[in-house]
Amino acid sequence: MERTFAIIKPDAVERNLIGKILDKTESAGFVVAGMKKIHLSVEEAEGFYYVHKDRPFFNDLCSYMSRGPIVVLVLRKNDAILAWRTLMGGTNPADAEAGTIRKEFGLSIGENSVHGSDSPESASFEIPYFFSQLELV
């Protein structure tokens, strides 16, 4: 089984959507291998999103991701990375496919409720950024 990394972002946590998103996740066959609720500092968000440091949205993204608690997850499933990205839906909720998390819960392209690794390489950076091996089952 493949592992992927996911975040339930501040906008979804603020609207008490953790349970609904987890229900969709588990109903889609994902196994939660690790989960915790945390509140990132701006510096921690900058470290996580360092690949975007030269993009115009970097500062807004880091401010948003540190404005309130998030839920970080490691999910397991066959082809987990592709399956999670499919379940999340497109970045812009207005254009996302019906039945996806972003279509159902996202507010805007910036507040789109969830994050997911886009490749095995990003998952291999993102998972240990938040979890030690002892925290994963």
PDB file of C-alpha atoms in Angstrom:
ATOM      1  CA  MET A   1       0.000   0.000   0.000  1.00  0.00           C
ATOM      2  CA  GLU A   2       1.184   3.492  -0.824  1.00  0.00           C
ATOM      3  CA  ARG A   3       1.216   6.341   1.697  1.00  0.00           C
ATOM      4  CA  THR A   4       0.339   9.959   1.061  1.00  0.00           C
ATOM      5  CA  PHE A   5       0.235  13.083   3.148  1.00  0.00           C
ATOM      6  CA  ALA A   6      -2.891  15.198   3.633  1.00  0.00           C
ATOM      7  CA  ILE A   7      -3.895  18.328   5.505  1.00  0.00           C
ATOM      8  CA  ILE A   8      -7.331  19.468   6.569  1.00  0.00           C
ATOM      9  CA  LYS A   9      -6.692  23.197   6.267  1.00  0.00           C
ATOM     10  CA  PRO A  10      -7.657  26.042   8.625  1.00  0.00           C
ATOM     11  CA  ASP A  11     -10.835  27.009   6.766  1.00  0.00           C
ATOM     12  CA  ALA A  12     -12.254  23.497   7.146  1.00  0.00           C
ATOM     13  CA  VAL A  13     -11.148  23.145  10.779  1.00  0.00           C
ATOM     14  CA  GLU A  14     -12.742  26.517  11.611  1.00  0.00           C
ATOM     15  CA  ARG A  15     -16.037  25.315  10.125  1.00  0.00           C
ATOM     16  CA  ASN A  16     -15.961  22.036  12.108  1.00  0.00           C
ATOM     17  CA  LEU A  17     -15.609  19.869   9.001  1.00  0.00           C
ATOM     18  CA  ILE A  18     -12.927  17.484  10.277  1.00  0.00           C
ATOM     19  CA  GLY A  19     -15.376  14.621  10.845  1.00  0.00           C
ATOM     20  CA  LYS A  20     -17.122  15.074   7.505  1.00  0.00           C
ATOM     21  CA  ILE A  21     -13.823  15.102   5.624  1.00  0.00           C
ATOM     22  CA  LEU A  22     -12.553  12.062   7.546  1.00  0.00           C
ATOM     23  CA  ASP A  23     -15.820  10.255   6.777  1.00  0.00           C
ATOM     24  CA  LYS A  24     -15.390  10.884   3.030  1.00  0.00           C
ATOM     25  CA  THR A  25     -11.750   9.808   3.320  1.00  0.00           C
ATOM     26  CA  GLU A  26     -12.446   6.522   5.088  1.00  0.00           C
ATOM     27  CA  SER A  27     -15.508   5.847   2.925  1.00  0.00           C
ATOM     28  CA  ALA A  28     -13.198   6.078  -0.097  1.00  0.00           C
ATOM     29  CA  GLY A  29     -11.099   3.242   1.324  1.00  0.00           C
ATOM     30  CA  PHE A  30      -8.239   5.178   2.888  1.00  0.00           C
ATOM     31  CA  VAL A  31      -6.688   3.948   6.132  1.00  0.00           C
ATOM     32  CA  VAL A  32      -5.524   6.667   8.517  1.00  0.00           C
ATOM     33  CA  ALA A  33      -1.963   5.720   9.453  1.00  0.00           C
ATOM     34  CA  GLY A  34      -1.253   8.923  11.375  1.00  0.00           C
ATOM     35  CA  MET A  35      -3.244  11.957  12.451  1.00  0.00           C
ATOM     36  CA  LYS A  36      -2.804  14.979  14.688  1.00  0.00           C
ATOM     37  CA  LYS A  37      -4.178  18.462  15.150  1.00  0.00           C
ATOM     38  CA  ILE A  38      -1.541  21.176  15.260  1.00  0.00           C
ATOM     39  CA  HIS A  39      -1.165  24.936  14.898  1.00  0.00           C
ATOM     40  CA  LEU A  40       1.713  25.926  12.613  1.00  0.00           C
ATOM     41  CA  SER A  41       3.826  29.002  13.209  1.00  0.00           C
ATOM     42  CA  VAL A  42       4.507  31.183  10.175  1.00  0.00           C
ATOM     43  CA  GLU A  43       8.074  29.857  10.171  1.00  0.00           C
ATOM     44  CA  GLU A  44       6.883  26.234  10.158  1.00  0.00           C
ATOM     45  CA  ALA A  45       4.500  26.991   7.285  1.00  0.00           C
ATOM     46  CA  GLU A  46       7.350  28.666   5.377  1.00  0.00           C
ATOM     47  CA  GLY A  47       9.504  25.568   5.872  1.00  0.00           C
ATOM     48  CA  PHE A  48       6.749  23.278   4.671  1.00  0.00           C
ATOM     49  CA  TYR A  49       5.925  25.372   1.597  1.00  0.00           C
ATOM     50  CA  TYR A  50       9.537  26.282   0.785  1.00  0.00           C
ATOM     51  CA  VAL A  51       9.119  24.977  -2.795  1.00  0.00           C
ATOM     52  CA  HIS A  52       6.764  27.921  -3.405  1.00  0.00           C
ATOM     53  CA  LYS A  53       9.022  30.564  -1.813  1.00  0.00           C
ATOM     54  CA  ASP A  54       9.486  32.478  -5.082  1.00  0.00           C
ATOM     55  CA  ARG A  55       5.803  32.451  -6.034  1.00  0.00           C
ATOM     56  CA  PRO A  56       3.633  35.529  -5.533  1.00  0.00           C
ATOM     57  CA  PHE A  57       1.162  33.689  -3.271  1.00  0.00           C
ATOM     58  CA  PHE A  58       3.813  32.368  -0.823  1.00  0.00           C
ATOM     59  CA  ASN A  59       3.318  34.913   1.982  1.00  0.00           C
ATOM     60  CA  ASP A  60      -0.485  34.726   1.817  1.00  0.00           C
ATOM     61  CA  LEU A  61      -0.331  30.916   1.831  1.00  0.00           C
ATOM     62  CA  CYS A  62       1.936  30.827   4.882  1.00  0.00           C
ATOM     63  CA  SER A  63      -0.240  33.358   6.734  1.00  0.00           C
ATOM     64  CA  TYR A  64      -3.360  31.352   5.922  1.00  0.00           C
ATOM     65  CA  MET A  65      -1.855  28.018   6.969  1.00  0.00           C
ATOM     66  CA  SER A  66      -0.710  29.476  10.293  1.00  0.00           C
ATOM     67  CA  ARG A  67      -3.901  31.373  11.162  1.00  0.00           C
ATOM     68  CA  GLY A  68      -5.478  28.472  13.022  1.00  0.00           C
ATOM     69  CA  PRO A  69      -5.263  24.738  13.709  1.00  0.00           C
ATOM     70  CA  ILE A  70      -4.906  22.155  10.960  1.00  0.00           C
ATOM     71  CA  VAL A  71      -5.166  18.373  10.932  1.00  0.00           C
ATOM     72  CA  VAL A  72      -2.231  16.558   9.363  1.00  0.00           C
ATOM     73  CA  LEU A  73      -2.705  12.993   8.161  1.00  0.00           C
ATOM     74  CA  VAL A  74      -0.849  10.098   6.643  1.00  0.00           C
ATOM     75  CA  LEU A  75      -3.193   8.007   4.533  1.00  0.00           C
ATOM     76  CA  ARG A  76      -2.664   4.493   3.163  1.00  0.00           C
ATOM     77  CA  LYS A  77      -4.304   2.901   0.148  1.00  0.00           C
ATOM     78  CA  ASN A  78      -3.304   1.345  -3.154  1.00  0.00           C
ATOM     79  CA  ASP A  79      -2.235   4.260  -5.377  1.00  0.00           C
ATOM     80  CA  ALA A  80      -2.895   6.594  -2.432  1.00  0.00           C
ATOM     81  CA  ILE A  81      -1.347   9.713  -3.973  1.00  0.00           C
ATOM     82  CA  LEU A  82      -3.478   9.626  -7.116  1.00  0.00           C
ATOM     83  CA  ALA A  83      -6.555   8.423  -5.237  1.00  0.00           C
ATOM     84  CA  TRP A  84      -6.301  11.257  -2.670  1.00  0.00           C
ATOM     85  CA  ARG A  85      -5.748  13.893  -5.354  1.00  0.00           C
ATOM     86  CA  THR A  86      -8.819  12.577  -7.168  1.00  0.00           C
ATOM     87  CA  LEU A  87     -10.914  12.670  -3.986  1.00  0.00           C
ATOM     88  CA  MET A  88      -9.682  16.192  -3.171  1.00  0.00           C
ATOM     89  CA  GLY A  89     -10.703  17.546  -6.582  1.00  0.00           C
ATOM     90  CA  GLY A  90      -9.305  20.511  -8.471  1.00  0.00           C
ATOM     91  CA  THR A  91      -7.559  23.351  -6.666  1.00  0.00           C
ATOM     92  CA  ASN A  92     -10.372  25.779  -7.444  1.00  0.00           C
ATOM     93  CA  PRO A  93     -13.577  24.528  -5.777  1.00  0.00           C
ATOM     94  CA  ALA A  94     -15.668  26.292  -8.437  1.00  0.00           C
ATOM     95  CA  ASP A  95     -14.117  24.044 -11.095  1.00  0.00           C
ATOM     96  CA  ALA A  96     -13.713  20.875  -9.005  1.00  0.00           C
ATOM     97  CA  GLU A  97     -15.574  17.713  -9.908  1.00  0.00           C
ATOM     98  CA  ALA A  98     -18.890  16.938  -8.189  1.00  0.00           C
ATOM     99  CA  GLY A  99     -18.500  14.743  -5.123  1.00  0.00           C
ATOM    100  CA  THR A 100     -14.944  15.860  -4.361  1.00  0.00           C
ATOM    101  CA  ILE A 101     -13.904  17.344  -1.032  1.00  0.00           C
ATOM    102  CA  ARG A 102     -12.976  20.701  -2.522  1.00  0.00           C
ATOM    103  CA  LYS A 103     -16.245  20.953  -4.462  1.00  0.00           C
ATOM    104  CA  GLU A 104     -18.262  20.128  -1.360  1.00  0.00           C
ATOM    105  CA  PHE A 105     -16.309  22.063   1.279  1.00  0.00           C
ATOM    106  CA  GLY A 106     -13.859  24.475  -0.388  1.00  0.00           C
ATOM    107  CA  LEU A 107     -14.573  28.196  -0.235  1.00  0.00           C
ATOM    108  CA  SER A 108     -12.137  29.535  -2.844  1.00  0.00           C
ATOM    109  CA  ILE A 109      -8.930  28.709  -4.661  1.00  0.00           C
ATOM    110  CA  GLY A 110      -7.036  29.938  -1.582  1.00  0.00           C
ATOM    111  CA  GLU A 111      -9.310  28.350   1.024  1.00  0.00           C
ATOM    112  CA  ASN A 112      -9.891  24.977  -0.553  1.00  0.00           C
ATOM    113  CA  SER A 113     -10.067  22.916   2.661  1.00  0.00           C
ATOM    114  CA  VAL A 114      -7.488  20.194   1.953  1.00  0.00           C
ATOM    115  CA  HIS A 115      -3.940  19.561   0.764  1.00  0.00           C
ATOM    116  CA  GLY A 116      -2.357  16.419  -0.621  1.00  0.00           C
ATOM    117  CA  SER A 117       1.041  15.275  -1.811  1.00  0.00           C
ATOM    118  CA  ASP A 118       1.370  15.532  -5.576  1.00  0.00           C
ATOM    119  CA  SER A 119       4.085  12.900  -6.030  1.00  0.00           C
ATOM    120  CA  PRO A 120       6.034  10.218  -4.184  1.00  0.00           C
ATOM    121  CA  GLU A 121       8.878  12.739  -3.841  1.00  0.00           C
ATOM    122  CA  SER A 122       6.685  15.349  -2.150  1.00  0.00           C
ATOM    123  CA  ALA A 123       5.140  12.693   0.123  1.00  0.00           C
ATOM    124  CA  SER A 124       8.652  11.625   1.163  1.00  0.00           C
ATOM    125  CA  PHE A 125       9.327  15.218   2.292  1.00  0.00           C
ATOM    126  CA  GLU A 126       5.888  16.045   3.716  1.00  0.00           C
ATOM    127  CA  ILE A 127       5.286  12.956   5.870  1.00  0.00           C
ATOM    128  CA  PRO A 128       8.477  13.234   7.960  1.00  0.00           C
ATOM    129  CA  TYR A 129       8.039  17.012   8.221  1.00  0.00           C
ATOM    130  CA  PHE A 130       5.152  16.294  10.595  1.00  0.00           C
ATOM    131  CA  PHE A 131       5.469  12.647  11.721  1.00  0.00           C
ATOM    132  CA  SER A 132       8.154  10.411  13.164  1.00  0.00           C
ATOM    133  CA  GLN A 133       8.047   6.732  12.227  1.00  0.00           C
ATOM    134  CA  LEU A 134       6.856   5.951  15.772  1.00  0.00           C
ATOM    135  CA  GLU A 135       3.676   7.956  15.114  1.00  0.00           C
ATOM    136  CA  LEU A 136       2.674   5.950  12.043  1.00  0.00           C
ATOM    137  CA  VAL A 137       0.757   2.681  12.200  1.00  0.00           C
TER     138      VAL A 137
END
